[in-house]
Amino acid sequence: MNLFGLLGRRATAPVARERLQILLAHERKSAYQADLIAVLHKEVLNAVAKHIPIDPQKVEVSMHRRDMTSVLEIDIAIEPCVVDEKFRQRSALAARL
Amino acid sequence: MSKIIVVTSGKGGVGKTTSTAALGAALALEGHKVAVVDFDVGLRNLDLIMGAERRVVFDLINVAQGDAKLHQALIRDKRLPNLSLLAASQTRDKDALTEEGVERVIDELRGRFDWVICDSPAGIERGATLAMRFADVAVVVANPEISSVRDSDRIIGLLDAKTFRAEKGDRMEKHLLLTRYDPGRVARGEMLSVEDVLEILSIPLLGIVPDNEEVLRASNVGSPIVLHNAACAAGRAYIDAAKRLCGANVPMSIPSDQKSLLRKLFGRRAA
């Protein structure tokens, strides 16, 4: 403890430093994650849309954080008839081979 | 090869305009051709700090919109003929600036000057994003104080995402200019130290400008600090910072004004 500490004035700069480090660690991560979800949303949609027609309105992407893990949830509603049609095409193709 | 610098900070009142004027004048003293450009549309102040407020006829928006030629709007400094000012408009609002208009003006300035220094407005909106948009180098001005450091961190993120260079995949060169630094308060544990700020922001240091009474005196009379008093602590800090911008290897120091015993006894300067 320095002279000023003895006189009862606490150094406040270390408090500022610690508050900043915690805050910025959080802000940098959340800025990155906001972008990450948008990118994942777009790329997953494109990948799925190559094989199945999908309605962009019926897609939900979310990220949940638990204690140890993060869960990325992508919910895509697919019309049943579309799947049946795809399945028939695939089976026909397989039968021919 | 000319360089476009943006002087930016996020937070207001940390010394962007003072630093723009000082770095511009210091680079001009080194013999370079320099233009300082005010992007703070509606709240211009660079003209005042440069002492050219009564000579503004045309401004950045007039040139960007094609209503005036660049050479008509540039105001040549009376002390340094190789230093010019392009003022911001005081009566228009920020939406009058377009990306295409700014790009045209910057391209034309590139052809005429070695250094173009863009004084960004505070905030992260249109004026600030356009000021950084076409820059090659960013000077991030920060005070050793939490809100300034936080805003600088945000600005560094934007420099790496929203500038033309960053979008092309090129590296955006960024430097920290720490202003209003008080080594006494740092020693007493009342102020974040250079090391604290560098550790948090992790960009290279361009200079440390001590909190200095001469800065206010210089602004009172409309003179960049390096022209008003090149020998004072802040003046020397900016001259060193300008040399570092040019690539010179100047050892980092915190300039100080050592007062003689006589001056301490008799107090303030007469002039």
mmCIF file of C-alpha atoms in Angstrom:
data_model
loop_
_atom_site.group_PDB
_atom_site.id
_atom_site.type_symbol
_atom_site.label_atom_id
_atom_site.label_comp_id
_atom_site.label_asym_id
_atom_site.label_seq_id
_atom_site.Cartn_x
_atom_site.Cartn_y
_atom_site.Cartn_z
ATOM 1 C CA MET A 1 0.000 0.000 0.000
ATOM 2 C CA ASN A 2 1.390 3.394 -0.940
ATOM 3 C CA LEU A 3 1.315 6.636 0.992
ATOM 4 C CA PHE A 4 -2.053 7.630 -0.460
ATOM 5 C CA GLY A 5 -3.476 4.290 0.510
ATOM 6 C CA LEU A 6 -2.392 4.902 4.058
ATOM 7 C CA LEU A 7 -4.087 8.271 3.972
ATOM 8 C CA GLY A 8 -7.319 6.548 3.066
ATOM 9 C CA ARG A 9 -7.458 7.378 -0.680
ATOM 10 C CA ARG A 10 -7.834 4.195 -2.684
ATOM 11 C CA ALA A 11 -6.359 3.880 -6.151
ATOM 12 C CA THR A 12 -9.348 3.847 -8.517
ATOM 13 C CA ALA A 13 -7.524 3.195 -11.804
ATOM 14 C CA PRO A 14 -7.321 -0.594 -11.209
ATOM 15 C CA VAL A 15 -11.112 -0.640 -10.711
ATOM 16 C CA ALA A 16 -11.572 1.200 -14.034
ATOM 17 C CA ARG A 17 -9.247 -1.242 -15.756
ATOM 18 C CA GLU A 18 -11.059 -4.314 -14.451
ATOM 19 C CA ARG A 19 -14.519 -2.946 -15.272
ATOM 20 C CA LEU A 20 -13.387 -2.141 -18.813
ATOM 21 C CA GLN A 21 -11.827 -5.552 -19.373
ATOM 22 C CA ILE A 22 -14.983 -7.385 -18.298
ATOM 23 C CA LEU A 23 -17.295 -5.091 -20.265
ATOM 24 C CA LEU A 24 -15.268 -5.212 -23.486
ATOM 25 C CA ALA A 25 -14.825 -8.983 -23.330
ATOM 26 C CA HIS A 26 -18.625 -9.210 -23.292
ATOM 27 C CA GLU A 27 -19.248 -6.536 -25.956
ATOM 28 C CA ARG A 28 -16.709 -7.934 -28.411
ATOM 29 C CA LYS A 29 -18.175 -11.431 -28.069
ATOM 30 C CA SER A 30 -21.772 -10.317 -28.554
ATOM 31 C CA ALA A 31 -20.881 -8.186 -31.599
ATOM 32 C CA TYR A 32 -19.179 -11.217 -33.123
ATOM 33 C CA GLN A 33 -22.083 -13.537 -32.294
ATOM 34 C CA ALA A 34 -24.709 -11.245 -33.806
ATOM 35 C CA ASP A 35 -22.797 -11.402 -37.049
ATOM 36 C CA LEU A 36 -22.149 -15.140 -36.768
ATOM 37 C CA ILE A 37 -25.853 -15.961 -36.509
ATOM 38 C CA ALA A 38 -26.687 -13.850 -39.567
ATOM 39 C CA VAL A 39 -23.951 -15.586 -41.577
ATOM 40 C CA LEU A 40 -24.981 -19.081 -40.422
ATOM 41 C CA HIS A 41 -28.626 -18.312 -41.156
ATOM 42 C CA LYS A 42 -27.826 -17.358 -44.734
ATOM 43 C CA GLU A 43 -25.422 -20.209 -45.450
ATOM 44 C CA VAL A 44 -27.557 -22.959 -43.928
ATOM 45 C CA LEU A 45 -30.584 -21.681 -45.845
ATOM 46 C CA ASN A 46 -28.633 -21.737 -49.105
ATOM 47 C CA ALA A 47 -27.378 -25.260 -48.450
ATOM 48 C CA VAL A 48 -30.849 -26.618 -47.666
ATOM 49 C CA ALA A 49 -32.499 -24.685 -50.487
ATOM 50 C CA LYS A 50 -30.280 -26.469 -53.017
ATOM 51 C CA HIS A 51 -32.171 -29.692 -52.281
ATOM 52 C CA ILE A 52 -35.548 -28.689 -50.909
ATOM 53 C CA PRO A 53 -37.630 -25.605 -51.712
ATOM 54 C CA ILE A 54 -38.084 -23.693 -48.481
ATOM 55 C CA ASP A 55 -39.974 -20.660 -47.353
ATOM 56 C CA PRO A 56 -37.528 -18.180 -45.768
ATOM 57 C CA GLN A 57 -40.376 -16.973 -43.525
ATOM 58 C CA LYS A 58 -40.584 -20.404 -41.924
ATOM 59 C CA VAL A 59 -36.992 -20.574 -40.765
ATOM 60 C CA GLU A 60 -35.840 -19.767 -37.265
ATOM 61 C CA VAL A 61 -32.278 -19.575 -36.087
ATOM 62 C CA SER A 62 -31.297 -19.071 -32.471
ATOM 63 C CA MET A 63 -28.359 -19.530 -30.205
ATOM 64 C CA HIS A 64 -28.656 -20.521 -26.550
ATOM 65 C CA ARG A 65 -25.851 -20.415 -24.106
ATOM 66 C CA ARG A 66 -25.710 -22.930 -21.281
ATOM 67 C CA ASP A 67 -23.082 -23.299 -18.580
ATOM 68 C CA MET A 68 -20.595 -25.280 -20.609
ATOM 69 C CA THR A 69 -21.948 -25.387 -24.150
ATOM 70 C CA SER A 70 -23.683 -23.263 -26.745
ATOM 71 C CA VAL A 71 -26.557 -24.672 -28.772
ATOM 72 C CA LEU A 72 -27.278 -23.496 -32.281
ATOM 73 C CA GLU A 73 -30.882 -24.209 -33.190
ATOM 74 C CA ILE A 74 -32.044 -24.016 -36.772
ATOM 75 C CA ASP A 75 -35.722 -24.654 -37.294
ATOM 76 C CA ILE A 76 -36.811 -25.097 -40.917
ATOM 77 C CA ALA A 77 -40.397 -25.915 -41.756
ATOM 78 C CA ILE A 78 -40.686 -28.179 -44.801
ATOM 79 C CA GLU A 79 -43.891 -28.960 -46.662
ATOM 80 C CA PRO A 80 -44.563 -32.734 -46.352
ATOM 81 C CA CYS A 81 -45.420 -33.161 -50.045
ATOM 82 C CA VAL A 82 -42.038 -31.746 -50.999
ATOM 83 C CA VAL A 83 -40.273 -34.402 -48.982
ATOM 84 C CA ASP A 84 -42.426 -37.177 -50.443
ATOM 85 C CA GLU A 85 -41.663 -36.000 -53.969
ATOM 86 C CA LYS A 86 -37.941 -35.917 -53.269
ATOM 87 C CA PHE A 87 -38.131 -39.376 -51.728
ATOM 88 C CA ARG A 88 -39.886 -40.788 -54.783
ATOM 89 C CA GLN A 89 -37.268 -39.286 -57.087
ATOM 90 C CA ARG A 90 -34.442 -40.740 -55.030
ATOM 91 C CA SER A 91 -36.043 -44.221 -54.896
ATOM 92 C CA ALA A 92 -36.601 -44.194 -58.648
ATOM 93 C CA LEU A 93 -32.992 -43.240 -59.165
ATOM 94 C CA ALA A 94 -31.782 -45.965 -56.801
ATOM 95 C CA ALA A 95 -33.986 -48.612 -58.516
ATOM 96 C CA ARG A 96 -32.510 -47.714 -61.895
ATOM 97 C CA LEU A 97 -28.990 -48.197 -60.575
ATOM 98 C CA MET B 1 2.051 7.995 -52.773
ATOM 99 C CA SER B 2 -0.400 10.027 -50.747
ATOM 100 C CA LYS B 3 -2.038 8.799 -47.570
ATOM 101 C CA ILE B 4 -5.523 9.408 -46.236
ATOM 102 C CA ILE B 5 -5.713 9.531 -42.441
ATOM 103 C CA VAL B 6 -8.911 9.549 -40.397
ATOM 104 C CA VAL B 7 -8.746 11.021 -36.905
ATOM 105 C CA THR B 8 -11.557 9.349 -34.995
ATOM 106 C CA SER B 9 -12.650 8.401 -31.466
ATOM 107 C CA GLY B 10 -16.336 7.618 -31.095
ATOM 108 C CA LYS B 11 -16.591 9.809 -28.022
ATOM 109 C CA GLY B 12 -16.751 13.580 -28.329
ATOM 110 C CA GLY B 13 -14.435 16.053 -26.654
ATOM 111 C CA VAL B 14 -11.347 13.839 -26.496
ATOM 112 C CA GLY B 15 -9.243 16.014 -28.818
ATOM 113 C CA LYS B 16 -9.922 14.913 -32.423
ATOM 114 C CA THR B 17 -9.997 18.413 -33.889
ATOM 115 C CA THR B 18 -7.011 19.606 -31.829
ATOM 116 C CA SER B 19 -5.102 16.503 -32.955
ATOM 117 C CA THR B 20 -6.111 16.909 -36.617
ATOM 118 C CA ALA B 21 -4.857 20.516 -36.640
ATOM 119 C CA ALA B 22 -1.682 19.647 -34.723
ATOM 120 C CA LEU B 23 -0.748 16.593 -36.830
ATOM 121 C CA GLY B 24 -1.568 18.479 -40.038
ATOM 122 C CA ALA B 25 0.635 21.416 -39.079
ATOM 123 C CA ALA B 26 3.430 19.130 -37.814
ATOM 124 C CA LEU B 27 3.460 17.182 -41.112
ATOM 125 C CA ALA B 28 3.455 20.475 -43.043
ATOM 126 C CA LEU B 29 6.420 21.681 -40.933
ATOM 127 C CA GLU B 30 8.253 18.563 -42.111
ATOM 128 C CA GLY B 31 7.785 19.837 -45.664
ATOM 129 C CA HIS B 32 4.853 17.626 -46.774
ATOM 130 C CA LYS B 33 1.839 18.916 -48.686
ATOM 131 C CA VAL B 34 -1.088 18.488 -46.289
ATOM 132 C CA ALA B 35 -4.866 18.995 -46.405
ATOM 133 C CA VAL B 36 -7.045 18.840 -43.283
ATOM 134 C CA VAL B 37 -10.713 18.091 -43.958
ATOM 135 C CA ASP B 38 -13.574 18.703 -41.521
ATOM 136 C CA PHE B 39 -16.298 16.018 -41.731
ATOM 137 C CA ASP B 40 -18.363 17.416 -38.864
ATOM 138 C CA VAL B 41 -21.200 18.763 -40.999
ATOM 139 C CA GLY B 42 -23.419 21.151 -39.038
ATOM 140 C CA LEU B 43 -20.947 21.461 -36.140
ATOM 141 C CA ARG B 44 -17.725 22.472 -37.823
ATOM 142 C CA ASN B 45 -14.822 23.599 -35.651
ATOM 143 C CA LEU B 46 -11.605 22.761 -37.462
ATOM 144 C CA ASP B 47 -11.769 26.200 -39.148
ATOM 145 C CA LEU B 48 -11.779 27.851 -35.700
ATOM 146 C CA ILE B 49 -8.876 25.779 -34.359
ATOM 147 C CA MET B 50 -6.912 26.565 -37.541
ATOM 148 C CA GLY B 51 -7.785 30.283 -37.263
ATOM 149 C CA ALA B 52 -9.474 30.352 -40.693
ATOM 150 C CA GLU B 53 -13.127 30.810 -39.672
ATOM 151 C CA ARG B 54 -13.487 34.128 -41.518
ATOM 152 C CA ARG B 55 -12.052 32.772 -44.758
ATOM 153 C CA VAL B 56 -14.543 29.949 -45.421
ATOM 154 C CA VAL B 57 -16.448 30.530 -48.659
ATOM 155 C CA PHE B 58 -17.082 27.037 -50.046
ATOM 156 C CA ASP B 59 -17.069 23.789 -48.095
ATOM 157 C CA LEU B 60 -16.851 19.995 -48.397
ATOM 158 C CA ILE B 61 -20.520 19.620 -49.359
ATOM 159 C CA ASN B 62 -20.287 22.282 -52.087
ATOM 160 C CA VAL B 63 -17.391 20.339 -53.618
ATOM 161 C CA ALA B 64 -18.975 16.911 -53.079
ATOM 162 C CA GLN B 65 -22.139 18.062 -54.843
ATOM 163 C CA GLY B 66 -20.236 19.744 -57.669
ATOM 164 C CA ASP B 67 -21.344 23.294 -56.792
ATOM 165 C CA ALA B 68 -17.743 24.458 -56.322
ATOM 166 C CA LYS B 69 -14.347 23.360 -57.555
ATOM 167 C CA LEU B 70 -11.938 21.872 -55.030
ATOM 168 C CA HIS B 71 -9.371 24.668 -55.526
ATOM 169 C CA GLN B 72 -12.059 27.266 -54.745
ATOM 170 C CA ALA B 73 -12.921 25.590 -51.455
ATOM 171 C CA LEU B 74 -9.398 24.869 -50.191
ATOM 172 C CA ILE B 75 -8.162 27.508 -47.748
ATOM 173 C CA ARG B 76 -4.404 27.887 -47.726
ATOM 174 C CA ASP B 77 -2.889 28.421 -44.267
ATOM 175 C CA LYS B 78 -1.344 31.877 -43.801
ATOM 176 C CA ARG B 79 1.570 30.512 -41.743
ATOM 177 C CA LEU B 80 2.325 27.381 -43.772
ATOM 178 C CA PRO B 81 1.702 27.597 -47.535
ATOM 179 C CA ASN B 82 1.809 23.776 -47.892
ATOM 180 C CA LEU B 83 -1.082 23.319 -45.416
ATOM 181 C CA SER B 84 -4.687 23.646 -46.615
ATOM 182 C CA LEU B 85 -8.104 23.352 -44.983
ATOM 183 C CA LEU B 86 -11.364 22.061 -46.440
ATOM 184 C CA ALA B 87 -14.121 23.185 -44.070
ATOM 185 C CA ALA B 88 -17.402 21.422 -43.324
ATOM 186 C CA SER B 89 -20.741 23.039 -44.022
ATOM 187 C CA GLN B 90 -22.282 24.756 -41.017
ATOM 188 C CA THR B 91 -25.798 25.133 -42.403
ATOM 189 C CA ARG B 92 -26.434 21.749 -44.025
ATOM 190 C CA ASP B 93 -27.189 18.475 -42.285
ATOM 191 C CA LYS B 94 -25.225 15.242 -42.406
ATOM 192 C CA ASP B 95 -27.493 13.631 -44.999
ATOM 193 C CA ALA B 96 -26.165 16.069 -47.604
ATOM 194 C CA LEU B 97 -22.975 13.962 -47.669
ATOM 195 C CA THR B 98 -23.055 10.973 -49.997
ATOM 196 C CA GLU B 99 -20.528 8.176 -50.339
ATOM 197 C CA GLU B 100 -20.022 8.923 -54.052
ATOM 198 C CA GLY B 101 -19.494 12.627 -53.370
ATOM 199 C CA VAL B 102 -16.960 11.953 -50.615
ATOM 200 C CA GLU B 103 -15.123 9.425 -52.792
ATOM 201 C CA ARG B 104 -14.780 11.984 -55.599
ATOM 202 C CA VAL B 105 -13.415 14.645 -53.238
ATOM 203 C CA ILE B 106 -10.968 12.230 -51.573
ATOM 204 C CA ASP B 107 -9.721 11.022 -54.993
ATOM 205 C CA GLU B 108 -9.089 14.597 -56.081
ATOM 206 C CA LEU B 109 -7.309 15.429 -52.801
ATOM 207 C CA ARG B 110 -5.133 12.324 -53.234
ATOM 208 C CA GLY B 111 -3.806 13.762 -56.455
ATOM 209 C CA ARG B 112 -2.812 17.070 -54.874
ATOM 210 C CA PHE B 113 -1.510 16.298 -51.389
ATOM 211 C CA ASP B 114 0.927 13.947 -49.650
ATOM 212 C CA TRP B 115 -1.338 13.671 -46.593
ATOM 213 C CA VAL B 116 -5.085 14.164 -46.282
ATOM 214 C CA ILE B 117 -6.287 14.230 -42.671
ATOM 215 C CA CYS B 118 -10.020 13.716 -42.147
ATOM 216 C CA ASP B 119 -11.384 15.067 -38.866
ATOM 217 C CA SER B 120 -14.265 12.747 -37.971
ATOM 218 C CA PRO B 121 -17.329 13.887 -36.034
ATOM 219 C CA ALA B 122 -18.087 12.111 -32.749
ATOM 220 C CA GLY B 123 -20.498 9.186 -32.840
ATOM 221 C CA ILE B 124 -20.770 6.256 -35.229
ATOM 222 C CA GLU B 125 -23.290 7.646 -37.697
ATOM 223 C CA ARG B 126 -23.082 8.876 -41.283
ATOM 224 C CA GLY B 127 -20.486 11.639 -40.841
ATOM 225 C CA ALA B 128 -18.169 9.374 -38.857
ATOM 226 C CA THR B 129 -18.534 6.353 -41.164
ATOM 227 C CA LEU B 130 -17.943 8.502 -44.264
ATOM 228 C CA ALA B 131 -14.878 10.152 -42.693
ATOM 229 C CA MET B 132 -13.282 6.706 -42.192
ATOM 230 C CA ARG B 133 -14.666 5.107 -45.366
ATOM 231 C CA PHE B 134 -11.734 5.831 -47.732
ATOM 232 C CA ALA B 135 -8.924 6.119 -45.174
ATOM 233 C CA ASP B 136 -5.632 4.229 -45.425
ATOM 234 C CA VAL B 137 -4.631 4.914 -41.818
ATOM 235 C CA ALA B 138 -6.679 5.586 -38.682
ATOM 236 C CA VAL B 139 -5.549 7.624 -35.706
ATOM 237 C CA VAL B 140 -7.787 6.646 -32.780
ATOM 238 C CA VAL B 141 -7.782 9.457 -30.212
ATOM 239 C CA ALA B 142 -8.558 8.357 -26.643
ATOM 240 C CA ASN B 143 -8.366 9.802 -23.156
ATOM 241 C CA PRO B 144 -7.267 7.550 -20.262
ATOM 242 C CA GLU B 145 -10.849 7.300 -19.052
ATOM 243 C CA ILE B 146 -13.318 4.400 -19.235
ATOM 244 C CA SER B 147 -16.013 5.806 -21.531
ATOM 245 C CA SER B 148 -13.437 7.038 -24.033
ATOM 246 C CA VAL B 149 -11.638 3.669 -24.082
ATOM 247 C CA ARG B 150 -14.903 1.780 -24.513
ATOM 248 C CA ASP B 151 -15.944 3.973 -27.455
ATOM 249 C CA SER B 152 -12.485 3.604 -29.006
ATOM 250 C CA ASP B 153 -12.893 -0.173 -28.877
ATOM 251 C CA ARG B 154 -16.169 0.156 -30.780
ATOM 252 C CA ILE B 155 -14.560 2.452 -33.367
ATOM 253 C CA ILE B 156 -11.698 -0.026 -33.868
ATOM 254 C CA GLY B 157 -14.326 -2.687 -34.627
ATOM 255 C CA LEU B 158 -15.942 -0.401 -37.217
ATOM 256 C CA LEU B 159 -12.575 0.427 -38.804
ATOM 257 C CA ASP B 160 -12.015 -3.299 -39.306
ATOM 258 C CA ALA B 161 -15.478 -3.864 -40.773
ATOM 259 C CA LYS B 162 -16.876 -0.805 -42.538
ATOM 260 C CA THR B 163 -13.945 0.834 -44.297
ATOM 261 C CA PHE B 164 -13.251 0.378 -47.993
ATOM 262 C CA ARG B 165 -9.845 -1.163 -47.205
ATOM 263 C CA ALA B 166 -11.327 -3.655 -44.741
ATOM 264 C CA GLU B 167 -14.035 -4.677 -47.224
ATOM 265 C CA LYS B 168 -11.372 -5.321 -49.877
ATOM 266 C CA GLY B 169 -9.630 -7.605 -47.390
ATOM 267 C CA ASP B 170 -6.685 -5.238 -46.878
ATOM 268 C CA ARG B 171 -5.263 -4.437 -43.477
ATOM 269 C CA MET B 172 -6.486 -1.192 -41.948
ATOM 270 C CA GLU B 173 -3.548 0.498 -40.241
ATOM 271 C CA LYS B 174 -4.611 1.819 -36.810
ATOM 272 C CA HIS B 175 -2.710 3.901 -34.262
ATOM 273 C CA LEU B 176 -3.598 5.046 -30.772
ATOM 274 C CA LEU B 177 -3.059 8.659 -29.766
ATOM 275 C CA LEU B 178 -3.544 8.974 -26.016
ATOM 276 C CA THR B 179 -4.421 12.573 -25.117
ATOM 277 C CA ARG B 180 -5.027 14.512 -21.875
ATOM 278 C CA TYR B 181 -2.578 12.227 -20.127
ATOM 279 C CA ASP B 182 -1.545 13.176 -16.589
ATOM 280 C CA PRO B 183 1.504 11.170 -15.426
ATOM 281 C CA GLY B 184 1.062 12.473 -11.867
ATOM 282 C CA ARG B 185 -2.460 11.111 -11.576
ATOM 283 C CA VAL B 186 -1.361 7.827 -13.182
ATOM 284 C CA ALA B 187 1.391 7.527 -10.545
ATOM 285 C CA ARG B 188 -1.198 8.083 -7.805
ATOM 286 C CA GLY B 189 -3.429 5.352 -9.239
ATOM 287 C CA GLU B 190 -6.185 7.791 -10.232
ATOM 288 C CA MET B 191 -5.894 7.416 -13.994
ATOM 289 C CA LEU B 192 -5.552 4.482 -16.415
ATOM 290 C CA SER B 193 -1.924 4.146 -17.492
ATOM 291 C CA VAL B 194 -0.598 3.924 -21.058
ATOM 292 C CA GLU B 195 0.016 0.217 -20.453
ATOM 293 C CA ASP B 196 -3.576 -0.321 -19.243
ATOM 294 C CA VAL B 197 -5.067 1.329 -22.343
ATOM 295 C CA LEU B 198 -2.686 -0.446 -24.731
ATOM 296 C CA GLU B 199 -3.449 -3.810 -23.173
ATOM 297 C CA ILE B 200 -7.185 -3.254 -23.544
ATOM 298 C CA LEU B 201 -7.232 -1.799 -27.073
ATOM 299 C CA SER B 202 -4.186 -3.673 -28.444
ATOM 300 C CA ILE B 203 -3.316 -1.307 -31.308
ATOM 301 C CA PRO B 204 0.120 0.322 -31.689
ATOM 302 C CA LEU B 205 0.811 3.587 -29.889
ATOM 303 C CA LEU B 206 1.406 6.719 -31.986
ATOM 304 C CA GLY B 207 1.977 9.129 -29.129
ATOM 305 C CA ILE B 208 1.130 10.304 -25.635
ATOM 306 C CA VAL B 209 -0.056 13.904 -25.395
ATOM 307 C CA PRO B 210 0.053 15.219 -21.845
ATOM 308 C CA ASP B 211 -2.749 17.334 -20.442
ATOM 309 C CA ASN B 212 -1.348 20.780 -21.168
ATOM 310 C CA GLU B 213 -2.576 24.349 -20.542
ATOM 311 C CA GLU B 214 -1.014 25.502 -23.798
ATOM 312 C CA VAL B 215 -3.623 23.548 -25.817
ATOM 313 C CA LEU B 216 -6.436 25.839 -24.647
ATOM 314 C CA ARG B 217 -4.306 28.945 -25.228
ATOM 315 C CA ALA B 218 -3.572 27.783 -28.784
ATOM 316 C CA SER B 219 -7.263 27.216 -29.526
ATOM 317 C CA ASN B 220 -8.133 30.642 -28.065
ATOM 318 C CA VAL B 221 -5.995 32.316 -30.718
ATOM 319 C CA GLY B 222 -6.798 29.910 -33.572
ATOM 320 C CA SER B 223 -3.405 28.313 -33.995
ATOM 321 C CA PRO B 224 -2.507 24.595 -34.129
ATOM 322 C CA ILE B 225 -0.556 23.820 -30.958
ATOM 323 C CA VAL B 226 2.652 22.974 -32.852
ATOM 324 C CA LEU B 227 2.629 26.445 -34.457
ATOM 325 C CA HIS B 228 1.561 28.243 -31.282
ATOM 326 C CA ASN B 229 4.224 26.690 -29.072
ATOM 327 C CA ALA B 230 6.318 23.904 -30.572
ATOM 328 C CA ALA B 231 8.412 23.661 -27.403
ATOM 329 C CA CYS B 232 5.591 22.908 -24.934
ATOM 330 C CA ALA B 233 4.935 19.323 -23.858
ATOM 331 C CA ALA B 234 1.842 18.850 -26.062
ATOM 332 C CA GLY B 235 3.557 20.501 -29.043
ATOM 333 C CA ARG B 236 6.528 18.165 -28.781
ATOM 334 C CA ALA B 237 4.228 15.151 -28.388
ATOM 335 C CA TYR B 238 2.417 15.988 -31.651
ATOM 336 C CA ILE B 239 5.658 16.700 -33.543
ATOM 337 C CA ASP B 240 7.001 13.280 -32.474
ATOM 338 C CA ALA B 241 3.699 11.596 -33.381
ATOM 339 C CA ALA B 242 3.822 13.152 -36.873
ATOM 340 C CA LYS B 243 7.372 11.855 -37.344
ATOM 341 C CA ARG B 244 6.226 8.365 -36.338
ATOM 342 C CA LEU B 245 3.385 8.600 -38.901
ATOM 343 C CA CYS B 246 6.084 9.204 -41.540
ATOM 344 C CA GLY B 247 7.801 6.014 -40.413
ATOM 345 C CA ALA B 248 10.583 7.576 -38.307
ATOM 346 C CA ASN B 249 11.709 5.633 -35.269
ATOM 347 C CA VAL B 250 11.217 8.189 -32.485
ATOM 348 C CA PRO B 251 11.553 6.712 -28.966
ATOM 349 C CA MET B 252 8.238 6.885 -27.076
ATOM 350 C CA SER B 253 8.174 9.332 -24.180
ATOM 351 C CA ILE B 254 5.732 11.412 -22.173
ATOM 352 C CA PRO B 255 6.901 14.989 -22.791
ATOM 353 C CA SER B 256 6.689 17.283 -19.784
ATOM 354 C CA ASP B 257 7.198 20.963 -19.055
ATOM 355 C CA GLN B 258 9.892 21.253 -16.426
ATOM 356 C CA LYS B 259 9.232 24.564 -14.756
ATOM 357 C CA SER B 260 12.248 26.459 -13.532
ATOM 358 C CA LEU B 261 12.360 27.573 -9.900
ATOM 359 C CA LEU B 262 12.083 31.213 -11.001
ATOM 360 C CA ARG B 263 8.981 30.571 -13.057
ATOM 361 C CA LYS B 264 7.426 28.592 -10.223
ATOM 362 C CA LEU B 265 8.054 31.506 -7.878
ATOM 363 C CA PHE B 266 6.664 34.144 -10.213
ATOM 364 C CA GLY B 267 3.770 32.058 -11.472
ATOM 365 C CA ARG B 268 2.220 32.409 -14.877
ATOM 366 C CA ARG B 269 3.784 33.656 -18.066
ATOM 367 C CA ALA B 270 3.120 37.258 -18.944
ATOM 368 C CA ALA B 271 1.924 36.426 -22.463
#
